[in-house]
Amino acid sequence: MAVQTVAGTADTTAAPTPNVDLGPAAALSCRECGERFELGPLFACASCFGPLEVAYELPTGAPEELRKRIEAGPDNIWRYAPLLPVPADVAEKPNLNPGFTKLVKADNLARELGVTGGLYVKDDSGNPTHSFKDRVVAIAVEAARAFGFTTLSCSSTGNLAGAVGAAAARAGLRSCVFIPHDLEQGKVVMAAVYGGELVGIEGNYDDVNRFCSELIGDPLGEGWGFVNVNLRPYYGEGSKTLAYEICEQLGWRLPDQIVIPIASGSQLTKIDKGFQELIKLGLVEDRPYKIFGAQAEGCSPVSAAFKAGHDVVRPQKPNTIAKSLAIGNPADGPYVLDIARRTGGAVEDVTDEQVVDAIKLLARTEGIFGETAGGVTVGVTKKLVEAGVIDPTLTTVVLNTGDGLKTLDAVSATSQATATIKPSLDAFRAAGLASA
Ligand SMILES: *Cc1c(COP(=O)(O)O)cnc(C)c1O
């Protein structure tokens, strides 16, 4: 079979690693130097310490055939199994089957923002644990199975912990996840309810992440698959499915502009990778698209670097209500900067107050209650349209990556009953809400 190498700079086609069946995944390749490694629970290049990513032997042949095969697949991310590091029979295994969430044509919001070229909200609150994280975890579970890990773990800003707990429960794996101790109640409960171990760390996410890196190198963490550390190359690939779905839902067409929230930056870089693969495979027409990154001002290291024209990201100490995005030292920050600049996009941030306003704007115009991360993307979209950076005449997709029920505190003070009355018509009339 003819093969096509997509990831990395290497042009070699490594043989699939023996005994590890992760479908079209052929090897890991270093994003910096291109060196290739056998598939395994590795995340840093042995030569240059650069991050590793999955390189594929993707199907060649008529795009029309592949498109038909995808369209005939299940209504979840496994319809894209031929493009993911998962075994061919993945859909038959016990997992949460995330994905194929709604792409909502947001005409009311578009009118409010003055966007005429078509505005869409990709609403990932519809995933099994109500955030986009189910996508990345589903792929990491397959890697954990392939490498024989029996405990699933992660460092999390909240959503990931819930997604790992749920996926482990379904897959029959043990889970033990780590979060900053002061997260929103909705996230803590969701991380604990699936029955795995949940550990609150006295510190912020960056402290949690550092702790997990130490645990991996210690016998205490032996046999543990940390989805976003030693399984990170696989985990990250789950975000490509957002790119695939958006294009398929637009009728196999790239959006002109897309607004993506940034925590570690992984999601943004992998959506770009997904678009590039679809172009290479001939599944979409090769036309320019712009990628915009969105952060909260209280944790905006990538946005600050973008505006200053820097290539490196200076870490920050997070202080924002957008806790799911509160990573002060984002691993993929420099790659996000590259992509925003290469595609002609930008990285922007909004204040917590603008986040709250944007959550309510999306809810009021489209009936979608997003979490604070959704407030960040909608808020940044508004800001960039007003600044003339986002072109209102082009097709624009905005991601809502989580459910507002997880971050009720953000809006609870300003979202209360209009009136509280006695159960009588007189009382209702007195409240001034009657139609006549
Ligand atoms: C994790 C997360 C993101 C993005 O994470 P990256 O680390 O940048 O991939 C976006 N939105 C929500 C709600 C999340 O939980």
CSV table of C-alpha atoms and ligand atoms in Angstrom, one decimal:
chain,number,residue,atom,x,y,z
A,1,MET,CA,0.0,0.0,0.0
A,2,ALA,CA,1.3,3.5,-0.8
A,3,VAL,CA,1.8,5.6,2.2
A,4,GLN,CA,1.7,9.3,3.0
A,5,THR,CA,3.6,10.8,5.9
A,6,VAL,CA,1.9,13.7,7.5
A,7,ALA,CA,3.4,14.7,10.8
A,8,GLY,CA,6.9,15.9,11.4
A,9,THR,CA,9.6,16.8,8.9
A,10,ALA,CA,11.0,13.3,8.4
A,11,ASP,CA,10.3,11.7,5.1
A,12,THR,CA,10.9,8.1,6.2
A,13,THR,CA,8.1,5.7,6.6
A,14,ALA,CA,8.8,3.8,9.8
A,15,ALA,CA,7.3,0.3,10.0
A,16,PRO,CA,4.5,0.0,12.6
A,17,THR,CA,5.8,-0.8,16.0
A,18,PRO,CA,5.4,-4.6,16.6
A,19,ASN,CA,2.5,-5.6,18.9
A,20,VAL,CA,1.1,-2.1,19.2
A,21,ASP,CA,-2.0,-1.8,17.0
A,22,LEU,CA,-3.0,1.9,16.9
A,23,GLY,CA,-4.4,1.7,13.4
A,24,PRO,CA,-2.7,4.2,11.0
A,25,ALA,CA,-0.3,5.5,13.6
A,26,ALA,CA,3.2,4.5,12.4
A,27,ALA,CA,5.6,6.2,14.8
A,28,LEU,CA,6.1,9.2,17.1
A,29,SER,CA,8.1,12.0,15.5
A,30,CYS,CA,9.7,15.0,17.2
A,31,ARG,CA,8.1,18.3,16.3
A,32,GLU,CA,11.5,20.0,16.6
A,33,CYS,CA,14.1,17.8,15.0
A,34,GLY,CA,11.9,15.2,13.2
A,35,GLU,CA,13.6,12.2,14.8
A,36,ARG,CA,11.2,9.2,14.8
A,37,PHE,CA,10.6,6.7,17.7
A,38,GLU,CA,8.5,3.5,18.0
A,39,LEU,CA,5.0,4.0,19.3
A,40,GLY,CA,5.2,3.9,23.1
A,41,PRO,CA,4.4,6.0,26.2
A,42,LEU,CA,7.0,8.7,25.3
A,43,PHE,CA,6.4,12.4,25.1
A,44,ALA,CA,9.8,14.1,24.7
A,45,CYS,CA,12.5,13.5,22.1
A,46,ALA,CA,15.5,11.6,23.4
A,47,SER,CA,17.8,13.8,21.3
A,48,CYS,CA,16.5,17.4,21.7
A,49,PHE,CA,13.7,17.1,24.3
A,50,GLY,CA,11.2,18.5,21.8
A,51,PRO,CA,7.5,17.3,22.0
A,52,LEU,CA,6.6,14.1,20.2
A,53,GLU,CA,3.6,13.7,18.0
A,54,VAL,CA,1.9,10.9,16.1
A,55,ALA,CA,3.0,10.3,12.5
A,56,TYR,CA,0.7,8.3,10.3
A,57,GLU,CA,0.5,6.1,7.3
A,58,LEU,CA,-2.8,7.6,6.1
A,59,PRO,CA,-4.9,6.0,3.4
A,60,THR,CA,-4.2,7.0,-0.1
A,61,GLY,CA,-6.7,6.6,-2.9
A,62,ALA,CA,-9.8,8.5,-4.1
A,63,PRO,CA,-10.9,11.1,-1.6
A,64,GLU,CA,-14.5,10.3,-2.6
A,65,GLU,CA,-14.1,6.8,-1.2
A,66,LEU,CA,-12.7,7.9,2.1
A,67,ARG,CA,-15.4,10.5,2.4
A,68,LYS,CA,-18.1,7.9,1.8
A,69,ARG,CA,-16.5,5.6,4.4
A,70,ILE,CA,-16.4,8.4,7.0
A,71,GLU,CA,-20.0,9.3,6.3
A,72,ALA,CA,-21.2,5.7,6.7
A,73,GLY,CA,-19.4,5.5,10.1
A,74,PRO,CA,-20.9,6.0,13.6
A,75,ASP,CA,-22.2,9.4,14.8
A,76,ASN,CA,-19.1,10.0,17.0
A,77,ILE,CA,-15.4,10.5,16.6
A,78,TRP,CA,-14.9,6.9,15.5
A,79,ARG,CA,-16.1,7.8,12.1
A,80,TYR,CA,-12.6,9.3,11.7
A,81,ALA,CA,-10.8,6.1,13.0
A,82,PRO,CA,-8.8,5.8,9.7
A,83,LEU,CA,-7.2,9.2,10.6
A,84,LEU,CA,-6.6,8.5,14.4
A,85,PRO,CA,-4.2,6.5,16.5
A,86,VAL,CA,-6.7,3.8,17.4
A,87,PRO,CA,-7.3,0.2,16.3
A,88,ALA,CA,-9.8,-0.4,13.6
A,89,ASP,CA,-12.3,-2.1,16.0
A,90,VAL,CA,-12.3,0.8,18.4
A,91,ALA,CA,-16.0,1.5,18.1
A,92,GLU,CA,-16.8,-2.0,19.5
A,93,LYS,CA,-14.8,-1.5,22.7
A,94,PRO,CA,-16.4,0.0,25.9
A,95,ASN,CA,-15.9,3.7,25.7
A,96,LEU,CA,-17.9,6.9,25.9
A,97,ASN,CA,-18.2,7.5,22.1
A,98,PRO,CA,-17.8,11.3,22.2
A,99,GLY,CA,-18.0,13.7,19.4
A,100,PHE,CA,-20.2,14.6,16.4
A,101,THR,CA,-21.5,17.5,18.5
A,102,LYS,CA,-23.7,20.1,17.0
A,103,LEU,CA,-22.5,22.9,14.7
A,104,VAL,CA,-25.1,25.5,15.4
A,105,LYS,CA,-25.8,28.2,12.8
A,106,ALA,CA,-25.8,31.2,15.1
A,107,ASP,CA,-27.9,33.7,13.2
A,108,ASN,CA,-29.1,35.7,16.2
A,109,LEU,CA,-25.6,36.0,17.6
A,110,ALA,CA,-24.3,36.9,14.1
A,111,ARG,CA,-26.9,39.7,13.8
A,112,GLU,CA,-25.9,41.0,17.2
A,113,LEU,CA,-22.2,41.0,16.3
A,114,GLY,CA,-22.7,42.3,12.8
A,115,VAL,CA,-21.3,39.1,11.2
A,116,THR,CA,-22.8,38.5,7.7
A,117,GLY,CA,-20.7,35.7,6.3
A,118,GLY,CA,-22.2,32.9,8.4
A,119,LEU,CA,-21.4,32.4,12.1
A,120,TYR,CA,-21.4,29.0,13.7
A,121,VAL,CA,-21.0,27.7,17.2
A,122,LYS,CA,-19.4,24.3,17.5
A,123,ASP,CA,-21.0,23.2,20.8
A,124,ASP,CA,-18.9,20.7,22.6
A,125,SER,CA,-21.0,20.9,25.8
A,126,GLY,CA,-22.9,18.0,24.2
A,127,ASN,CA,-20.1,15.5,24.9
A,128,PRO,CA,-20.6,12.7,27.5
A,129,THR,CA,-19.0,14.7,30.4
A,130,HIS,CA,-20.0,18.0,29.0
A,131,SER,CA,-16.7,19.3,27.7
A,132,PHE,CA,-14.4,18.8,24.7
A,133,LYS,CA,-12.0,16.7,26.9
A,134,ASP,CA,-13.9,13.5,26.1
A,135,ARG,CA,-12.4,13.6,22.6
A,136,VAL,CA,-8.8,13.6,23.8
A,137,VAL,CA,-9.4,11.2,26.6
A,138,ALA,CA,-11.1,8.6,24.3
A,139,ILE,CA,-7.9,8.5,22.2
A,140,ALA,CA,-5.6,8.3,25.3
A,141,VAL,CA,-7.7,5.3,26.6
A,142,GLU,CA,-6.8,3.4,23.4
A,143,ALA,CA,-3.1,4.2,23.9
A,144,ALA,CA,-3.3,3.2,27.6
A,145,ARG,CA,-4.9,-0.2,26.5
A,146,ALA,CA,-2.2,-0.7,23.9
A,147,PHE,CA,0.6,-0.1,26.3
A,148,GLY,CA,-0.9,-2.1,29.1
A,149,PHE,CA,-1.5,0.7,31.6
A,150,THR,CA,-4.1,-0.2,34.3
A,151,THR,CA,-4.4,3.2,36.0
A,152,LEU,CA,-5.5,6.3,34.1
A,153,SER,CA,-4.4,9.6,35.5
A,154,CYS,CA,-4.0,13.3,34.6
A,155,SER,CA,-3.2,16.7,35.8
A,156,SER,CA,-6.3,18.8,35.2
A,157,THR,CA,-7.9,22.2,35.3
A,158,GLY,CA,-11.2,20.4,36.0
A,159,ASN,CA,-12.8,19.1,32.9
A,160,LEU,CA,-10.1,16.6,32.1
A,161,ALA,CA,-10.4,15.0,35.5
A,162,GLY,CA,-14.1,14.3,34.9
A,163,ALA,CA,-13.5,13.0,31.4
A,164,VAL,CA,-10.8,10.7,32.7
A,165,GLY,CA,-12.9,9.4,35.6
A,166,ALA,CA,-15.8,8.6,33.3
A,167,ALA,CA,-13.8,7.0,30.6
A,168,ALA,CA,-11.9,4.9,33.0
A,169,ALA,CA,-15.1,3.7,34.6
A,170,ARG,CA,-16.5,2.7,31.3
A,171,ALA,CA,-13.2,1.1,30.2
A,172,GLY,CA,-12.8,-0.8,33.4
A,173,LEU,CA,-9.6,0.9,34.4
A,174,ARG,CA,-8.6,2.4,37.7
A,175,SER,CA,-8.3,6.2,37.8
A,176,CYS,CA,-6.5,8.6,40.0
A,177,VAL,CA,-6.6,12.2,38.9
A,178,PHE,CA,-5.1,15.4,40.2
A,179,ILE,CA,-6.6,18.9,40.3
A,180,PRO,CA,-5.9,22.3,42.0
A,181,HIS,CA,-7.8,22.1,45.3
A,182,ASP,CA,-9.9,25.3,44.7
A,183,LEU,CA,-11.8,24.4,41.5
A,184,GLU,CA,-15.5,25.1,40.9
A,185,GLN,CA,-17.8,22.7,42.8
A,186,GLY,CA,-19.4,21.4,39.5
A,187,LYS,CA,-16.0,20.3,38.3
A,188,VAL,CA,-15.0,18.7,41.6
A,189,VAL,CA,-18.2,16.7,41.8
A,190,MET,CA,-17.9,15.6,38.2
A,191,ALA,CA,-14.4,14.5,38.8
A,192,ALA,CA,-15.3,12.4,41.9
A,193,VAL,CA,-18.7,11.0,41.0
A,194,TYR,CA,-17.4,8.3,38.6
A,195,GLY,CA,-15.8,6.5,41.6
A,196,GLY,CA,-12.1,7.0,40.9
A,197,GLU,CA,-9.6,8.6,43.1
A,198,LEU,CA,-9.5,12.4,43.1
A,199,VAL,CA,-6.6,14.3,44.7
A,200,GLY,CA,-6.8,18.1,45.3
A,201,ILE,CA,-3.3,19.7,45.2
A,202,GLU,CA,-2.6,22.8,47.2
A,203,GLY,CA,-1.4,24.9,44.4
A,204,ASN,CA,-2.3,26.0,40.9
A,205,TYR,CA,-2.5,23.9,37.7
A,206,ASP,CA,1.2,24.4,37.0
A,207,ASP,CA,2.0,23.0,40.4
A,208,VAL,CA,-0.2,20.0,39.7
A,209,ASN,CA,1.5,19.4,36.4
A,210,ARG,CA,4.9,19.6,37.9
A,211,PHE,CA,3.9,17.1,40.6
A,212,CYS,CA,2.5,14.7,38.0
A,213,SER,CA,5.8,14.9,36.0
A,214,GLU,CA,7.6,13.9,39.2
A,215,LEU,CA,5.2,11.0,39.9
A,216,ILE,CA,5.8,9.6,36.4
A,217,GLY,CA,9.5,9.3,37.1
A,218,ASP,CA,8.9,7.6,40.4
A,219,PRO,CA,8.0,4.0,41.3
A,220,LEU,CA,4.8,5.4,42.9
A,221,GLY,CA,3.5,6.1,39.4
A,222,GLU,CA,4.5,2.9,37.7
A,223,GLY,CA,2.0,1.4,35.3
A,224,TRP,CA,0.1,4.7,35.2
A,225,GLY,CA,-1.0,6.3,32.0
A,226,PHE,CA,-1.1,10.1,32.4
A,227,VAL,CA,-3.3,11.1,29.5
A,228,ASN,CA,-1.8,14.6,29.2
A,229,VAL,CA,1.8,13.7,30.1
A,230,ASN,CA,3.2,10.3,29.0
A,231,LEU,CA,0.2,9.7,26.7
A,232,ARG,CA,0.1,13.3,25.5
A,233,PRO,CA,1.1,12.7,21.9
A,234,TYR,CA,-2.0,10.4,21.5
A,235,TYR,CA,-4.3,12.5,23.7
A,236,GLY,CA,-3.6,15.6,21.6
A,237,GLU,CA,-4.7,13.8,18.4
A,238,GLY,CA,-8.3,13.7,19.7
A,239,SER,CA,-8.6,17.4,19.1
A,240,LYS,CA,-8.2,16.8,15.3
A,241,THR,CA,-11.7,15.4,15.4
A,242,LEU,CA,-13.0,19.0,15.9
A,243,ALA,CA,-11.4,20.0,12.7
A,244,TYR,CA,-12.8,17.0,10.8
A,245,GLU,CA,-16.3,17.5,12.2
A,246,ILE,CA,-16.4,21.2,11.5
A,247,CYS,CA,-15.4,20.7,7.9
A,248,GLU,CA,-17.8,17.7,7.3
A,249,GLN,CA,-20.6,19.7,8.9
A,250,LEU,CA,-19.9,22.7,6.7
A,251,GLY,CA,-20.3,20.3,3.7
A,252,TRP,CA,-16.6,19.2,3.5
A,253,ARG,CA,-15.3,22.8,3.4
A,254,LEU,CA,-12.8,24.6,5.6
A,255,PRO,CA,-14.1,27.6,7.6
A,256,ASP,CA,-12.5,30.9,6.7
A,257,GLN,CA,-12.0,31.8,10.4
A,258,ILE,CA,-12.1,29.9,13.6
A,259,VAL,CA,-11.8,31.1,17.2
A,260,ILE,CA,-10.3,28.5,19.6
A,261,PRO,CA,-9.7,28.8,23.4
A,262,ILE,CA,-6.1,28.3,24.7
A,263,ALA,CA,-5.2,26.5,27.9
A,264,SER,CA,-2.0,24.5,27.0
A,265,GLY,CA,-2.6,25.3,23.4
A,266,SER,CA,-2.8,21.6,22.4
A,267,GLN,CA,-6.4,21.8,21.0
A,268,LEU,CA,-5.5,24.8,18.7
A,269,THR,CA,-2.4,23.2,17.3
A,270,LYS,CA,-4.2,19.9,16.6
A,271,ILE,CA,-7.2,21.6,14.9
A,272,ASP,CA,-4.7,23.1,12.5
A,273,LYS,CA,-3.1,19.6,12.0
A,274,GLY,CA,-6.6,18.2,11.3
A,275,PHE,CA,-7.3,20.9,8.6
A,276,GLN,CA,-3.9,20.2,7.0
A,277,GLU,CA,-4.6,16.5,6.9
A,278,LEU,CA,-8.0,17.0,5.2
A,279,ILE,CA,-6.3,19.2,2.6
A,280,LYS,CA,-3.5,16.6,2.0
A,281,LEU,CA,-6.1,13.8,1.7
A,282,GLY,CA,-8.1,15.9,-0.8
A,283,LEU,CA,-11.2,15.8,1.4
A,284,VAL,CA,-11.5,19.6,1.4
A,285,GLU,CA,-10.4,22.2,-1.1
A,286,ASP,CA,-7.1,23.9,-0.2
A,287,ARG,CA,-8.0,27.5,0.6
A,288,PRO,CA,-6.7,29.9,3.3
A,289,TYR,CA,-8.1,29.9,6.8
A,290,LYS,CA,-7.3,32.0,9.8
A,291,ILE,CA,-6.9,30.6,13.3
A,292,PHE,CA,-7.6,32.9,16.3
A,293,GLY,CA,-6.6,32.0,19.8
A,294,ALA,CA,-8.6,33.2,22.8
A,295,GLN,CA,-7.5,33.6,26.4
A,296,ALA,CA,-8.8,35.3,29.6
A,297,GLU,CA,-6.8,38.4,30.5
A,298,GLY,CA,-6.1,36.9,33.9
A,299,CYS,CA,-4.2,34.1,32.2
A,300,SER,CA,-3.0,35.4,28.9
A,301,PRO,CA,0.6,34.4,28.4
A,302,VAL,CA,0.1,33.5,24.7
A,303,SER,CA,-1.9,36.6,23.9
A,304,ALA,CA,0.7,38.8,25.6
A,305,ALA,CA,3.5,37.1,23.6
A,306,PHE,CA,1.5,37.5,20.3
A,307,LYS,CA,0.9,41.2,20.9
A,308,ALA,CA,4.6,41.8,21.9
A,309,GLY,CA,5.8,40.0,18.8
A,310,HIS,CA,7.7,37.4,20.8
A,311,ASP,CA,8.3,33.8,19.8
A,312,VAL,CA,8.6,32.6,23.4
A,313,VAL,CA,5.9,32.6,26.0
A,314,ARG,CA,6.6,34.1,29.4
A,315,PRO,CA,4.7,32.2,32.1
A,316,GLN,CA,2.1,34.0,34.2
A,317,LYS,CA,0.4,33.3,37.5
A,318,PRO,CA,-3.3,32.7,36.6
A,319,ASN,CA,-6.0,34.8,38.2
A,320,THR,CA,-9.3,34.4,36.2
A,321,ILE,CA,-12.7,32.9,36.5
A,322,ALA,CA,-11.9,30.9,33.3
A,323,LYS,CA,-10.3,28.2,35.4
A,324,SER,CA,-10.4,25.5,32.7
A,325,LEU,CA,-8.0,27.7,30.7
A,326,ALA,CA,-5.9,28.8,33.6
A,327,ILE,CA,-2.5,27.3,32.5
A,328,GLY,CA,0.2,29.9,33.2
A,329,ASN,CA,2.9,28.0,31.4
A,330,PRO,CA,1.3,26.6,28.3
A,331,ALA,CA,3.3,23.7,26.7
A,332,ASP,CA,2.2,24.4,23.2
A,333,GLY,CA,2.3,28.2,23.4
A,334,PRO,CA,5.1,28.8,20.9
A,335,TYR,CA,3.4,26.5,18.3
A,336,VAL,CA,0.1,28.5,18.8
A,337,LEU,CA,2.0,31.7,18.1
A,338,ASP,CA,3.4,30.1,14.9
A,339,ILE,CA,0.0,29.0,13.7
A,340,ALA,CA,-1.7,32.3,14.5
A,341,ARG,CA,1.0,34.2,12.5
A,342,ARG,CA,1.2,31.7,9.7
A,343,THR,CA,-2.5,31.7,9.0
A,344,GLY,CA,-2.9,35.4,9.4
A,345,GLY,CA,-4.9,35.0,12.6
A,346,ALA,CA,-4.3,36.5,16.0
A,347,VAL,CA,-4.4,35.8,19.8
A,348,GLU,CA,-6.5,38.0,21.9
A,349,ASP,CA,-7.8,38.1,25.5
A,350,VAL,CA,-10.9,39.4,27.4
A,351,THR,CA,-11.5,40.5,31.0
A,352,ASP,CA,-13.5,38.3,33.4
A,353,GLU,CA,-16.3,40.8,33.1
A,354,GLN,CA,-16.3,40.4,29.3
A,355,VAL,CA,-16.4,36.6,29.8
A,356,VAL,CA,-19.5,36.9,31.9
A,357,ASP,CA,-21.2,39.2,29.4
A,358,ALA,CA,-20.3,36.8,26.6
A,359,ILE,CA,-21.7,33.8,28.4
A,360,LYS,CA,-25.0,35.6,28.8
A,361,LEU,CA,-24.8,36.9,25.2
A,362,LEU,CA,-24.5,33.4,23.8
A,363,ALA,CA,-27.2,32.1,26.1
A,364,ARG,CA,-29.6,35.0,25.3
A,365,THR,CA,-29.1,34.8,21.5
A,366,GLU,CA,-28.7,31.1,20.8
A,367,GLY,CA,-30.0,29.2,23.8
A,368,ILE,CA,-26.5,27.8,24.4
A,369,PHE,CA,-25.2,28.0,28.0
A,370,GLY,CA,-21.4,27.7,27.7
A,371,GLU,CA,-18.9,27.5,30.5
A,372,THR,CA,-16.3,30.3,31.1
A,373,ALA,CA,-14.2,29.0,28.2
A,374,GLY,CA,-17.1,29.6,25.9
A,375,GLY,CA,-17.4,33.1,27.3
A,376,VAL,CA,-13.7,33.6,26.4
A,377,THR,CA,-14.2,32.6,22.8
A,378,VAL,CA,-17.4,34.5,22.2
A,379,GLY,CA,-16.0,37.5,24.0
A,380,VAL,CA,-12.8,37.4,21.9
A,381,THR,CA,-14.9,37.0,18.8
A,382,LYS,CA,-16.9,40.1,19.6
A,383,LYS,CA,-13.7,42.1,20.4
A,384,LEU,CA,-12.0,41.0,17.2
A,385,VAL,CA,-15.0,41.7,15.0
A,386,GLU,CA,-15.3,45.2,16.6
A,387,ALA,CA,-11.6,45.8,16.0
A,388,GLY,CA,-11.9,44.8,12.4
A,389,VAL,CA,-9.5,41.9,12.8
A,390,ILE,CA,-12.1,39.2,12.2
A,391,ASP,CA,-13.7,39.7,8.8
A,392,PRO,CA,-17.5,39.8,9.3
A,393,THR,CA,-18.2,38.8,5.7
A,394,LEU,CA,-16.4,35.5,6.0
A,395,THR,CA,-17.5,32.1,7.5
A,396,THR,CA,-16.6,32.0,11.1
A,397,VAL,CA,-16.7,29.2,13.6
A,398,VAL,CA,-16.5,29.8,17.4
A,399,LEU,CA,-15.9,26.9,19.8
A,400,ASN,CA,-17.9,26.4,22.9
A,401,THR,CA,-15.8,23.8,24.7
A,402,GLY,CA,-17.8,23.2,27.9
A,403,ASP,CA,-21.1,23.4,29.7
A,404,GLY,CA,-22.2,26.4,31.7
A,405,LEU,CA,-23.6,24.1,34.5
A,406,LYS,CA,-20.0,23.4,35.4
A,407,THR,CA,-19.2,27.1,36.1
A,408,LEU,CA,-22.4,28.4,37.6
A,409,ASP,CA,-20.6,30.8,39.9
A,410,ALA,CA,-19.6,32.9,36.9
A,411,VAL,CA,-23.2,34.0,36.3
A,412,SER,CA,-25.2,33.0,39.4
A,413,ALA,CA,-25.0,36.5,40.9
A,414,THR,CA,-26.6,38.1,37.8
A,415,SER,CA,-28.9,35.2,36.8
A,416,GLN,CA,-31.7,34.9,39.4
A,417,ALA,CA,-35.5,34.8,39.4
A,418,THR,CA,-37.0,38.0,37.9
A,419,ALA,CA,-39.6,37.9,40.7
A,420,THR,CA,-40.7,35.7,43.6
A,421,ILE,CA,-44.4,35.9,44.3
A,422,LYS,CA,-47.3,34.2,46.1
A,423,PRO,CA,-49.1,31.7,43.9
A,424,SER,CA,-52.0,34.1,42.9
A,425,LEU,CA,-52.9,36.0,39.7
A,426,ASP,CA,-53.1,39.2,41.7
A,427,ALA,CA,-49.5,38.8,42.8
A,428,PHE,CA,-48.4,38.0,39.2
A,429,ARG,CA,-50.3,41.0,37.9
A,430,ALA,CA,-48.5,43.1,40.5
A,431,ALA,CA,-45.1,41.9,39.4
A,432,GLY,CA,-45.8,43.5,36.0
A,433,LEU,CA,-44.9,40.5,33.8
A,434,ALA,CA,-48.2,39.7,32.3
A,435,SER,CA,-48.7,40.0,28.6
A,436,ALA,CA,-51.9,42.0,28.9
B,1,LIG,C1,-8.9,21.9,28.3
B,1,LIG,C2,-9.9,22.8,27.8
B,1,LIG,C3,-9.6,23.6,26.7
B,1,LIG,C4,-8.3,23.7,25.9
B,1,LIG,O1,-7.3,23.0,26.3
B,1,LIG,P1,-5.8,23.0,25.6
B,1,LIG,O2,-5.0,22.6,26.8
B,1,LIG,O3,-5.5,24.3,25.1
B,1,LIG,O4,-5.9,21.9,24.6
B,1,LIG,C5,-10.6,24.5,26.2
B,1,LIG,N1,-11.8,24.5,26.8
B,1,LIG,C6,-12.1,23.8,27.9
B,1,LIG,C7,-13.5,23.9,28.5
B,1,LIG,C8,-11.2,22.9,28.4
B,1,LIG,O5,-11.5,22.2,29.5
